[in-house]
Short mmCIF file of C-alpha atoms and ligand atoms in Angstrom, two decimals:
data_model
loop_
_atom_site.label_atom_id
_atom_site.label_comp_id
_atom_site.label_asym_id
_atom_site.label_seq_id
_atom_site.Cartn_x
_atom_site.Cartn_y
_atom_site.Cartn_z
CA UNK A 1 -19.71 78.41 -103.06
CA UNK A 2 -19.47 75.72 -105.95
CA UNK A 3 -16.35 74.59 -104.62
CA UNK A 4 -18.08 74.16 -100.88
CA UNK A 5 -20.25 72.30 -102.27
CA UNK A 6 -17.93 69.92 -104.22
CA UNK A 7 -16.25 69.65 -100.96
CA UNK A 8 -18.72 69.34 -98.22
CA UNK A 9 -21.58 68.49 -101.70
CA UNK A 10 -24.53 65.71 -100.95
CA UNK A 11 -22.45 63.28 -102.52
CA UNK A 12 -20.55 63.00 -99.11
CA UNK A 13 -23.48 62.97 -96.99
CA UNK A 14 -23.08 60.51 -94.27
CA UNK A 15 -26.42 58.06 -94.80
CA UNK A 16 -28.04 57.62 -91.08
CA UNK A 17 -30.26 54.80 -91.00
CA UNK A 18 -33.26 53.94 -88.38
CA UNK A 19 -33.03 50.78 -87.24
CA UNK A 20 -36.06 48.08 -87.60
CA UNK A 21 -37.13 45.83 -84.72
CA UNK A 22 -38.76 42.60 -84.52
CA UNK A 23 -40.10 40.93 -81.62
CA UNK A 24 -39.14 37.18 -81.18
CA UNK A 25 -40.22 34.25 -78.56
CA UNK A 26 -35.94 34.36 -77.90
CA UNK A 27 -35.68 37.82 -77.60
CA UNK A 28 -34.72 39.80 -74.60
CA UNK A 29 -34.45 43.71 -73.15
CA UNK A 30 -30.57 43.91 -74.52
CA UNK A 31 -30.77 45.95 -77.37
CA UNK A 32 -32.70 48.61 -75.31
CA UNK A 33 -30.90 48.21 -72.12
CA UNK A 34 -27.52 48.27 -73.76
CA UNK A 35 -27.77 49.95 -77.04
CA UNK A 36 -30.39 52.51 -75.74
CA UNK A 37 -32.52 51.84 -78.32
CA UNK A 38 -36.48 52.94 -77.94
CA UNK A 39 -38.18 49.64 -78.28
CA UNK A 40 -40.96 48.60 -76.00
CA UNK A 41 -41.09 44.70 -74.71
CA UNK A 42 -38.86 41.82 -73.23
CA UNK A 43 -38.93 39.64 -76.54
CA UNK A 44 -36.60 42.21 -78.54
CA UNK A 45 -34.64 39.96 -80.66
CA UNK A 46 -33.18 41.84 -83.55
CA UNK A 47 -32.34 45.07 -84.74
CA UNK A 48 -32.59 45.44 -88.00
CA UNK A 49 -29.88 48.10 -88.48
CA UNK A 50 -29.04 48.22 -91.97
CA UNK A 51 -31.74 46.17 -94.33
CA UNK A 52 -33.92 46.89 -97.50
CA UNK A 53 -35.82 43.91 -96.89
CA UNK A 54 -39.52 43.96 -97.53
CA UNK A 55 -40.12 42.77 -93.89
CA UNK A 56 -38.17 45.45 -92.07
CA UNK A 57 -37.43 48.61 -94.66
CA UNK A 58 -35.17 50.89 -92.95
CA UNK A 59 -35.71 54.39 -93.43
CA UNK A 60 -32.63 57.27 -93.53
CA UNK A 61 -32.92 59.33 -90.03
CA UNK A 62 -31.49 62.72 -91.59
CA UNK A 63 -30.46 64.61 -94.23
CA UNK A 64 -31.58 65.30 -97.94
CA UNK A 65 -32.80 61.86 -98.07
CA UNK A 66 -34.36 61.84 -94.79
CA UNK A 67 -37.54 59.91 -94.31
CA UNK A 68 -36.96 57.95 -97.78
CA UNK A 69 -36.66 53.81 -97.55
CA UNK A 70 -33.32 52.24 -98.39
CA UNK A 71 -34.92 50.03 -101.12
CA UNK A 72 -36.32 52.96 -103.02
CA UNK A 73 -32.57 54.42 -102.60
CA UNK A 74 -31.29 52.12 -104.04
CA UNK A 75 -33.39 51.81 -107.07
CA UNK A 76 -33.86 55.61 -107.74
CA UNK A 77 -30.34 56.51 -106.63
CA UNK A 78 -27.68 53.90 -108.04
CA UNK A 79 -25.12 56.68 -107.71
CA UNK A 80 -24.91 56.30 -104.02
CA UNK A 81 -23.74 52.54 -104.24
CA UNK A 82 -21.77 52.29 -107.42
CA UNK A 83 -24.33 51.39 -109.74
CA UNK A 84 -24.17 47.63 -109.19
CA UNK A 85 -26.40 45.49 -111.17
CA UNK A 86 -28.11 44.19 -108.57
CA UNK A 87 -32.08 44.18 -108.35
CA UNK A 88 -32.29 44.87 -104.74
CA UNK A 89 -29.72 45.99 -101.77
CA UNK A 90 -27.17 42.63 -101.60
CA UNK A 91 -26.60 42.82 -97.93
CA UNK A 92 -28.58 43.11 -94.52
CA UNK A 93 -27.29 43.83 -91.42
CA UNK A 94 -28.85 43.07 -87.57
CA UNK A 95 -28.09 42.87 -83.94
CA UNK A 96 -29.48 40.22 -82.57
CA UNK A 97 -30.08 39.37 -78.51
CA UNK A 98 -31.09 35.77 -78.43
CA UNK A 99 -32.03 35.47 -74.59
CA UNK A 100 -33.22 31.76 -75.49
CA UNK A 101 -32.04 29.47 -78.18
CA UNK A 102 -32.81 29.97 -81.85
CA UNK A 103 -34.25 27.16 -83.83
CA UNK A 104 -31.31 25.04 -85.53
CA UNK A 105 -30.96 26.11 -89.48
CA UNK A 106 -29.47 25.78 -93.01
CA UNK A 107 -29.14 28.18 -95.92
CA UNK A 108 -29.30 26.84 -99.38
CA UNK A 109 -26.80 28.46 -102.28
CA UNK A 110 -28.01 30.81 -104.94
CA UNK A 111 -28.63 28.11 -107.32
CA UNK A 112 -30.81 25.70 -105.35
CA UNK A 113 -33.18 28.91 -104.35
CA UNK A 114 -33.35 30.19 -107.32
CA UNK A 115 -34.31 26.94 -108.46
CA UNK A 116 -36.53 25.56 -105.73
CA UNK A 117 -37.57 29.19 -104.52
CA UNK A 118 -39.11 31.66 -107.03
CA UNK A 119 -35.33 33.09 -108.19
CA UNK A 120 -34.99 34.07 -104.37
CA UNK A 121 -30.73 34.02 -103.12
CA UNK A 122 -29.46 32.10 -101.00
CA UNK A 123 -27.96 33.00 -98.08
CA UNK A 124 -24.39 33.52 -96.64
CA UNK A 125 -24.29 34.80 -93.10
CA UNK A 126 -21.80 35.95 -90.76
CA UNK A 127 -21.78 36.54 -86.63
CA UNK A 128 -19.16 38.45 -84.68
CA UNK A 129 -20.08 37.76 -80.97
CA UNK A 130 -20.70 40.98 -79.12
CA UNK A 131 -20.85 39.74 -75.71
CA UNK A 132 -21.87 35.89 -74.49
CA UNK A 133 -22.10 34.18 -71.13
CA UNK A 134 -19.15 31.70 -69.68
CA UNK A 135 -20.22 28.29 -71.27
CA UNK A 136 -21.38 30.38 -74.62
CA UNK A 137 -22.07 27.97 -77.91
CA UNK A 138 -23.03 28.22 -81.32
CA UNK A 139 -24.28 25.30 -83.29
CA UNK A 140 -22.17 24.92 -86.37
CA UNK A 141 -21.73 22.46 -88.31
CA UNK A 142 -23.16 18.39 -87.97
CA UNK A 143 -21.53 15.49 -87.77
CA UNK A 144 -23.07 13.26 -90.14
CA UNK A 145 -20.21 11.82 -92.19
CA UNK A 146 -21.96 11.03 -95.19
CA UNK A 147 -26.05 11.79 -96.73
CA UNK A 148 -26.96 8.80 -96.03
CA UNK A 149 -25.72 8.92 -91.97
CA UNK A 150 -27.19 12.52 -92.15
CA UNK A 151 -30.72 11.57 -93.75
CA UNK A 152 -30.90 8.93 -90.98
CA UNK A 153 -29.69 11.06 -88.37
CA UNK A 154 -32.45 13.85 -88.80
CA UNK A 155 -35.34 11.03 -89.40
CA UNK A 156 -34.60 9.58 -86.29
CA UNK A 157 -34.41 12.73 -84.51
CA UNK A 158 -30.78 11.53 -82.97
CA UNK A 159 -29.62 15.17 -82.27
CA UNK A 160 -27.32 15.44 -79.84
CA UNK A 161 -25.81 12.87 -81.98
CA UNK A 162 -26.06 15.47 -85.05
CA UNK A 163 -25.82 19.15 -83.93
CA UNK A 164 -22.05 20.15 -83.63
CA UNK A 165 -21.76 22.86 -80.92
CA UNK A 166 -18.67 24.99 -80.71
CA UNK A 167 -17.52 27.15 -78.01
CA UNK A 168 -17.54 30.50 -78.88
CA UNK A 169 -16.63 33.89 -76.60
CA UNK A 170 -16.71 37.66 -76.94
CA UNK A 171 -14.78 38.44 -80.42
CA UNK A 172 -15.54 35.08 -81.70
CA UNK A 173 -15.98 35.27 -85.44
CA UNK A 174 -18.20 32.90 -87.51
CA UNK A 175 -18.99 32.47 -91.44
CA UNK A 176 -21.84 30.52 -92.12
CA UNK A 177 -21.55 29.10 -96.09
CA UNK A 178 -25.24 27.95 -97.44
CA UNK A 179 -25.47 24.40 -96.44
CA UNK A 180 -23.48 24.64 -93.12
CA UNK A 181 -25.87 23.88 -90.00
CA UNK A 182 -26.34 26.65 -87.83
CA UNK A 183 -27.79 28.14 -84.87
CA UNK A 184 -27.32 30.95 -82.16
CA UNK A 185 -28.05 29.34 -78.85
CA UNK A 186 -29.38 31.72 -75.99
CA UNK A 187 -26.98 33.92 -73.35
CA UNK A 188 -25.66 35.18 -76.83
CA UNK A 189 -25.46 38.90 -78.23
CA UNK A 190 -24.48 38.81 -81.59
CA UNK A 191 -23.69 41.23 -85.06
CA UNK A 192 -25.07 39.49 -87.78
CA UNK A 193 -23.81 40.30 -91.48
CA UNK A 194 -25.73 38.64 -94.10
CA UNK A 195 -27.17 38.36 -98.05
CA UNK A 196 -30.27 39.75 -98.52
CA UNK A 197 -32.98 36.95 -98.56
CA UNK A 198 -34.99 35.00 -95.83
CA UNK A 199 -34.82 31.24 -97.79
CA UNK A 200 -34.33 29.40 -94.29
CA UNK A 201 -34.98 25.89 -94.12
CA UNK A 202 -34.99 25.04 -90.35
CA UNK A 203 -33.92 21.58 -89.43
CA UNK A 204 -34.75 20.90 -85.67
CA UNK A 205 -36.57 23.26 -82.86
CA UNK A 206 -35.90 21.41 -80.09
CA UNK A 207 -39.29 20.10 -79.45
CA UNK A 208 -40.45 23.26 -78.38
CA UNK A 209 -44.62 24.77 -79.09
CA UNK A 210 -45.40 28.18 -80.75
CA UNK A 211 -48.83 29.49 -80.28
CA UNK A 212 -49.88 25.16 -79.16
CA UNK A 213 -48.04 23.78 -82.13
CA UNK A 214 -44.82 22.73 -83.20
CA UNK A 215 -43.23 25.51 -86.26
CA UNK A 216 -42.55 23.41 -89.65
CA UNK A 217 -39.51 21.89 -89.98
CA UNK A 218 -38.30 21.47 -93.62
CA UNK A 219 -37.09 18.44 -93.93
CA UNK A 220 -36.84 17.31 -97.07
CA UNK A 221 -35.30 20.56 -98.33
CA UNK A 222 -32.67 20.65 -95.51
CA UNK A 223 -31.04 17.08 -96.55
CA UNK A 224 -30.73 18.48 -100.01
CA UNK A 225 -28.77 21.64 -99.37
CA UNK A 226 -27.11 20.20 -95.81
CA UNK A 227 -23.11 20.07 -96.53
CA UNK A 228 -21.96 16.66 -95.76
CA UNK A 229 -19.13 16.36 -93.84
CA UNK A 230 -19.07 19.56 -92.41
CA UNK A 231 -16.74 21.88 -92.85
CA UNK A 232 -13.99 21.45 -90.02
CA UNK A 233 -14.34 23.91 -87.47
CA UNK A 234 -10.99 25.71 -87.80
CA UNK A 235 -12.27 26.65 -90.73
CA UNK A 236 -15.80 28.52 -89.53
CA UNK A 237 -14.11 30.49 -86.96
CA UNK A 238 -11.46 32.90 -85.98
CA UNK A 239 -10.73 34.57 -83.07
CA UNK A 240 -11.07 38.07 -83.54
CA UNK A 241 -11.27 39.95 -80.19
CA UNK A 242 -7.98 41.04 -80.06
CA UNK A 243 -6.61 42.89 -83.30
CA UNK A 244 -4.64 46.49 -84.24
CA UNK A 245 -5.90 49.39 -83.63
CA UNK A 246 -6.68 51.97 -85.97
CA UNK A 247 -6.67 50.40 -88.95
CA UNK A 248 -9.26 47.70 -90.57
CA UNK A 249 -9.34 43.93 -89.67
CA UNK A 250 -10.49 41.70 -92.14
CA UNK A 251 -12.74 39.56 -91.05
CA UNK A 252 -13.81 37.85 -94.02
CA UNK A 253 -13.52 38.37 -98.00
CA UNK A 254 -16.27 35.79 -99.96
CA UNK A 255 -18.69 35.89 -102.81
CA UNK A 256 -21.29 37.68 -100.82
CA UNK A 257 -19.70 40.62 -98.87
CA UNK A 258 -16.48 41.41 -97.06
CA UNK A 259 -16.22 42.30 -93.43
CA UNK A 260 -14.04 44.39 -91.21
CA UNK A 261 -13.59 44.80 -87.79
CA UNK A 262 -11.79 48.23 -86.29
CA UNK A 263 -10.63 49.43 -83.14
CA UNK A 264 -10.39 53.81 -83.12
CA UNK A 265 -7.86 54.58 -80.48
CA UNK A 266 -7.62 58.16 -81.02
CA UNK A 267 -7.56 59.25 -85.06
CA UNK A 268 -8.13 57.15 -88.27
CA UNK A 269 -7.96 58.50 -91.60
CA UNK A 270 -8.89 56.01 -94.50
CA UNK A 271 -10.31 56.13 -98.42
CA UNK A 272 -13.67 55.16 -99.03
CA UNK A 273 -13.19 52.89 -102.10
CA UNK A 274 -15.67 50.48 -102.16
CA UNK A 275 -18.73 50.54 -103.90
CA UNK A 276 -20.36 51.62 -100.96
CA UNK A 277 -19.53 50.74 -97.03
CA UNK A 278 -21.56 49.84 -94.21
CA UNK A 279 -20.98 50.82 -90.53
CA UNK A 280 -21.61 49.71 -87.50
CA UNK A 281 -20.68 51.51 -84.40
CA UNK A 282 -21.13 48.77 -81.71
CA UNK A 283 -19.07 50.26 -79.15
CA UNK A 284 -18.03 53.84 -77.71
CA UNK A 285 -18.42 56.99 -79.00
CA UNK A 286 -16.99 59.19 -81.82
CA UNK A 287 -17.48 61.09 -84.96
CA UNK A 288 -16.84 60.96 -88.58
CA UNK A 289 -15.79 63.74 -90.81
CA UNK A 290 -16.93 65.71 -87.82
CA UNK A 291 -20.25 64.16 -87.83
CA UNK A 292 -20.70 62.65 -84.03
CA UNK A 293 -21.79 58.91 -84.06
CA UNK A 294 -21.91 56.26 -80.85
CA UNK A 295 -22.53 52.69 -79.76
CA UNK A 296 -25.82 51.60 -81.97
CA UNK A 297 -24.98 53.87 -85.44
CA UNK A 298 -25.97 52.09 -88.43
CA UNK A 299 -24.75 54.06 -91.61
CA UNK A 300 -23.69 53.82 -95.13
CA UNK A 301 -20.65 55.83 -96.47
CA UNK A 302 -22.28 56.14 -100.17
CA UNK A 303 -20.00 55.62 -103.35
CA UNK A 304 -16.95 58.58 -104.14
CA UNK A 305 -17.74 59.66 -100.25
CA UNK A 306 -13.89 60.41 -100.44
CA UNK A 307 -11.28 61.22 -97.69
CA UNK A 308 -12.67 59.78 -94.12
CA UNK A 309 -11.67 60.82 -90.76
CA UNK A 310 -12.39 59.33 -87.30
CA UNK A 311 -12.22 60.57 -84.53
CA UNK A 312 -12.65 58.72 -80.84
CA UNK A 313 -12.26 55.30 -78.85
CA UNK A 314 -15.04 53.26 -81.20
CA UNK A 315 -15.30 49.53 -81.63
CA UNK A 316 -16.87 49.70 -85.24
CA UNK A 317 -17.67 47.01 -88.06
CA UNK A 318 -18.13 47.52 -91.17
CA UNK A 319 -18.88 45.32 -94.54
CA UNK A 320 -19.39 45.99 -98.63
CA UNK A 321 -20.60 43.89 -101.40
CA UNK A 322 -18.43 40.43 -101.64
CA UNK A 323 -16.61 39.39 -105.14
CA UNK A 324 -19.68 37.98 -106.51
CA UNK A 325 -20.82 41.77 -107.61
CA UNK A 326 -17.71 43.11 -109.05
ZN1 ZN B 401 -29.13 31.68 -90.76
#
């Protein structure tokens, strides 16, 4: 019996999360219609699939820690993720199905929010593009070639001068560094990987009225952090829709997290060495150490989960803490 329960013990219990939703002006029907999920309305815009955030707390579906929020997890259970000195869960993760486009943003770095922001992070965000129309386009990046041009350029409101829009199609992969312009413009579905904090400073929102009146724009703040020149574009995205099966893709390794992209064809066994993983089954169907999983899983493999096997024809993504917490 103690040997069962080494083997099949708690410490390898698969943790199930229940997604949070939020409803947005953008938002559409997608994540019900496509990942099945129960949410009433046609302004669904994100999923909240993995996050600890005080806005959108997700609780674990199953289990012995059923019912318990993954913020209290991970203060009263450091075990599970490696005991990482870390004051609250470093990553979030959404699905987001901007039906209309999202206001045009920038991030600042850990050091200007902790400065200018109560000790809040920054933020460092990445999208993996889940499915997209034709003509599909992200706004990244500006093209401002120096402060000054870029102060003058968001004074005068000259923004199709400004905002640098990049095609983008399904498997389109994008890293967002604090500082880089950035927005998800509508026909996109997207998988969003990000730090843990909501310090947004929006630049621009296209003229547009919420509830009569325009939303603030933070100007001021947004010249500050804005990189100037932008990073070139070659070096914001990859194309990552076609890549080996069974085994994982990386995506991207920074400060923040590291991401991975797999396609299960069949069997996969792998180590789970990381301080803890996150998963994200955003295609097909499957299961995991026997455990059956499909299209809209969010889970955590906790820390010493061991000896993983995977079984199916999955599309799945999954992301741990970056080199900034080892
Ligand atoms: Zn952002």
């Amino acid at each position: 019996m103690e040997e069962e329960n080494l083997k099949y013990g708690m410490e390898n219990e698969i943790l199930f999360l229940d997604p949070v939703f939020t409803h947005n002006v953008w938002g559409g029907t997608r994540l019900r219609t496509e990942f099945g999920y129960e949410v009433e309305g046609n302004d669904v815009g994100e999923c909240w699939g993995i996050s600890a955030h005080e806005k959108g707390d997700c609780k674990v579906a199953e289990g012995k820690f059923q019912g318990e929020f993954l913020s209290k997890l991970w203060k009263e259970h450091p075990e599970l993720f490696g005991y990482l000195n870390d004051p609250r869960f470093p990553l979030m993760v959404k699905l987001i199905d901007a039906r209309d486009d999202l206001s045009v943003q920038v991030h600042p770095n850990n050091a200007y929010a902790n400065e200018h922001e109560n000790g809040s992070l920054g933020k460092t965000e990445c999208w993996y593009v889940l499915d997209c129309e034709d003509d599909a386009a992200f706004v990244v990046g500006h093209n401002a070639s120096d402060r000054e041009e870029l102060a003058r350029m968001i004074e005068e409101g000259r923004w199709t001068e400004f905002i640098r829009e990049i095609p983008v199609k399904k498997g389109s992969f994008v890293q967002i560094d604090p500082g880089c312009v950035h927005a998800i413009k509508g026909g996109l579905l997207v998988y969003e990987v990000e730090q843990n904090s909501d310090i947004t400073y929006r630049v621009y929102d296209y003229g547009r009225l919420s509830g009569g009146k325009p939303r603030e724009l933070h100007v001021q703040k947004s010249i500050d952090v804005i990189r100037v020149p932008a990073k070139p574009v070659e070096k914001c995205v990859i194309d990552a829709s076609d890549v080996p099966r069974n085994q994982w893709n990386a995506l991207v390794f920074c400060d923040s997290y590291r991401v991975w992209k797999l396609v299960l064809d069949g069997e996969m066994n792998f180590e789970q060495s990381q301080p803890f993983l996150l998963m994200s089954v955003l295609d097909g169907a499957g299961s995991i150490n026997g455990v059956p999983v499909k299209k809209g899983a969010h889970l955590i493999l906790p820390n010493g989960f061991g000896n993983v096997k995977l079984l199916g024809n999955m599309e799945i993504v999954a992301s741990s803490v970056g080199s900034g917490s080892d």
